[in-house]
XYZ file of C-alpha atoms in Angstrom:
188
model
C 20.315 39.626 -17.632
C 22.445 36.665 -18.772
C 21.978 33.399 -16.769
C 24.260 33.456 -13.662
C 26.074 30.092 -12.793
C 26.642 29.598 -8.949
C 28.903 27.023 -7.373
C 29.126 25.666 -3.836
C 31.416 22.955 -2.385
C 29.454 20.040 -4.133
C 26.994 21.773 -6.632
C 26.789 23.713 -9.674
C 23.588 25.930 -10.145
C 23.117 26.866 -13.818
C 20.586 27.390 -16.567
C 18.959 24.076 -17.774
C 20.352 22.764 -21.062
C 18.663 20.663 -23.835
C 20.522 17.459 -22.474
C 18.614 18.031 -19.171
C 15.184 17.223 -20.769
C 15.228 13.564 -19.877
C 16.140 13.998 -16.236
C 13.685 16.944 -15.709
C 10.921 14.821 -17.351
C 11.663 11.827 -15.153
C 11.830 13.815 -11.990
C 8.607 15.582 -12.791
C 6.890 12.228 -12.880
C 6.834 12.342 -9.077
C 3.429 12.695 -7.647
C 4.696 15.182 -4.897
C 6.489 17.424 -7.516
C 3.040 17.480 -9.554
C 0.955 18.084 -6.404
C 3.046 20.615 -4.637
C 4.563 22.516 -7.398
C 3.218 24.373 -10.431
C 4.447 21.955 -12.911
C 1.895 20.621 -15.342
C 0.128 17.509 -14.406
C 0.300 15.083 -16.167
C 3.897 16.150 -17.141
C 4.910 15.339 -20.612
C 8.387 15.260 -22.350
C 7.266 18.398 -24.401
C 6.608 20.201 -20.923
C 10.337 19.715 -20.069
C 11.434 20.924 -23.592
C 9.194 24.016 -22.969
C 10.650 24.571 -19.562
C 14.211 24.976 -20.946
C 13.067 27.745 -23.467
C 10.974 29.430 -20.921
C 13.975 29.596 -18.441
C 16.093 31.134 -21.104
C 13.189 33.612 -21.863
C 12.875 34.375 -18.103
C 16.516 35.123 -17.459
C 16.136 37.676 -20.451
C 13.187 39.335 -18.450
C 12.749 40.563 -15.164
C 10.416 38.345 -13.209
C 11.877 34.934 -12.730
C 15.430 33.511 -12.277
C 15.813 29.673 -12.454
C 18.507 27.230 -11.900
C 19.263 23.541 -12.440
C 20.919 21.906 -9.358
C 23.708 19.596 -10.258
C 25.877 17.408 -8.379
C 28.670 16.408 -10.793
C 26.682 15.160 -14.112
C 23.606 14.518 -11.993
C 20.663 16.604 -12.199
C 19.457 16.918 -8.588
C 16.601 19.594 -9.008
C 15.656 23.057 -9.523
C 15.650 26.258 -7.573
C 14.802 29.909 -8.320
C 13.310 33.013 -7.598
C 9.952 34.003 -8.832
C 7.723 37.087 -8.989
C 10.545 39.600 -8.704
C 8.937 42.951 -8.237
C 11.613 45.545 -8.755
C 11.002 46.487 -5.217
C 13.300 44.171 -3.457
C 10.988 41.302 -3.042
C 10.750 37.741 -4.531
C 9.697 34.341 -3.916
C 11.822 31.305 -3.560
C 10.747 27.921 -4.919
C 12.386 24.512 -5.725
C 11.765 20.839 -6.212
C 14.180 17.853 -5.889
C 14.041 14.567 -7.801
C 12.805 11.785 -5.739
C 15.788 9.758 -5.993
C 18.195 12.762 -5.079
C 16.401 13.887 -1.831
C 18.547 13.906 1.362
C 22.077 14.734 2.083
C 21.598 18.560 2.457
C 21.985 19.514 -1.163
C 18.867 21.385 -1.303
C 19.935 23.470 1.647
C 23.365 24.127 0.086
C 21.895 25.007 -3.098
C 19.268 27.323 -1.429
C 21.948 29.202 0.806
C 23.890 29.875 -2.563
C 20.917 31.303 -4.323
C 19.836 33.289 -1.230
C 23.292 34.747 -0.782
C 22.963 35.772 -4.518
C 19.581 37.224 -4.146
C 20.404 39.389 -1.346
C 23.622 40.678 -2.913
C 23.720 43.984 -4.579
C 25.551 42.056 -7.518
C 22.753 39.676 -7.645
C 19.007 40.483 -7.484
C 19.311 42.977 -4.486
C 16.303 41.598 -2.602
C 15.369 42.793 0.859
C 12.643 40.196 1.462
C 12.288 36.515 0.272
C 9.028 34.786 0.569
C 8.397 31.103 0.587
C 5.117 29.656 0.026
C 3.985 25.948 0.010
C 0.805 23.943 -0.093
C -0.492 23.290 3.578
C 1.103 19.875 4.325
C 4.298 20.091 2.424
C 6.306 19.399 5.475
C 9.574 18.559 3.648
C 9.634 22.017 1.883
C 8.728 23.626 5.210
C 11.579 21.908 7.080
C 14.167 23.125 4.541
C 12.614 26.659 4.722
C 12.770 26.493 8.680
C 16.284 25.271 8.343
C 17.295 28.152 6.005
C 16.052 30.751 8.686
C 12.589 31.640 7.192
C 10.182 32.921 9.729
C 6.665 31.361 9.542
C 4.170 34.004 9.008
C 0.913 32.154 8.591
C -1.737 30.351 6.404
C -3.179 31.874 3.358
C -6.643 30.576 2.757
C -7.223 29.212 -0.747
C -4.422 31.378 -1.929
C -2.287 28.734 -3.881
C -3.720 27.945 -7.244
C -2.688 25.559 -9.933
C -4.286 23.941 -12.867
C -6.046 21.306 -10.750
C -6.107 22.751 -7.305
C -6.871 25.721 -5.122
C -4.956 25.064 -1.859
C -4.562 26.680 1.434
C -0.907 27.944 1.623
C 1.742 28.286 4.298
C 3.871 31.432 4.086
C 7.178 32.394 5.473
C 9.670 35.399 5.019
C 13.344 35.893 5.385
C 14.753 39.334 5.353
C 18.235 40.318 4.314
C 18.727 41.318 7.918
C 17.648 38.163 9.528
C 19.902 35.706 11.308
C 19.822 32.720 8.970
C 19.307 30.268 11.870
C 16.361 27.796 12.266
C 13.196 29.375 13.832
C 10.150 27.919 15.682
C 7.436 26.874 13.176
C 4.031 26.276 15.056
C 2.970 24.095 11.968
C 6.022 21.741 12.296
C 6.632 21.914 16.108
C 3.083 20.854 17.160
């Protein structure tokens, strides 16, 4: 599949370009991005260069779809679907550069990619999973606001190069009303 560009009122979501390397490298120096996502840690400039090539290869394959979120000329973050299984399931993932957090742009981008993912012209998904390391409350608040239903804790299920962590899991079905839901881990 060729990369798809999505647009919202404020944002453009498109494949990363070579001129995004510096912004991706800078954002991925953030300790929270390194801790809560699967980016390499420490994160080198070469990792950003490899990411650009990897995303292009992933669009050509079947498993992953990744976009860079742009507000005008500014790279805000990345968002995508991973582990697309050909059976209507995939997992959403995202990160936002530290100086770009707030203002609802992640929710705006996520709504656009979720619409695409559930569309028959997009990925044709039936179920989208969200997973995060236990304690990643900012990511959980976004997922809850998008209408994901909290489904529980997966013990020692999230593995990165440096950690094996307990993970929260939530799901969103194509038929779900996309309204915020109660989440015991956030409402306690």
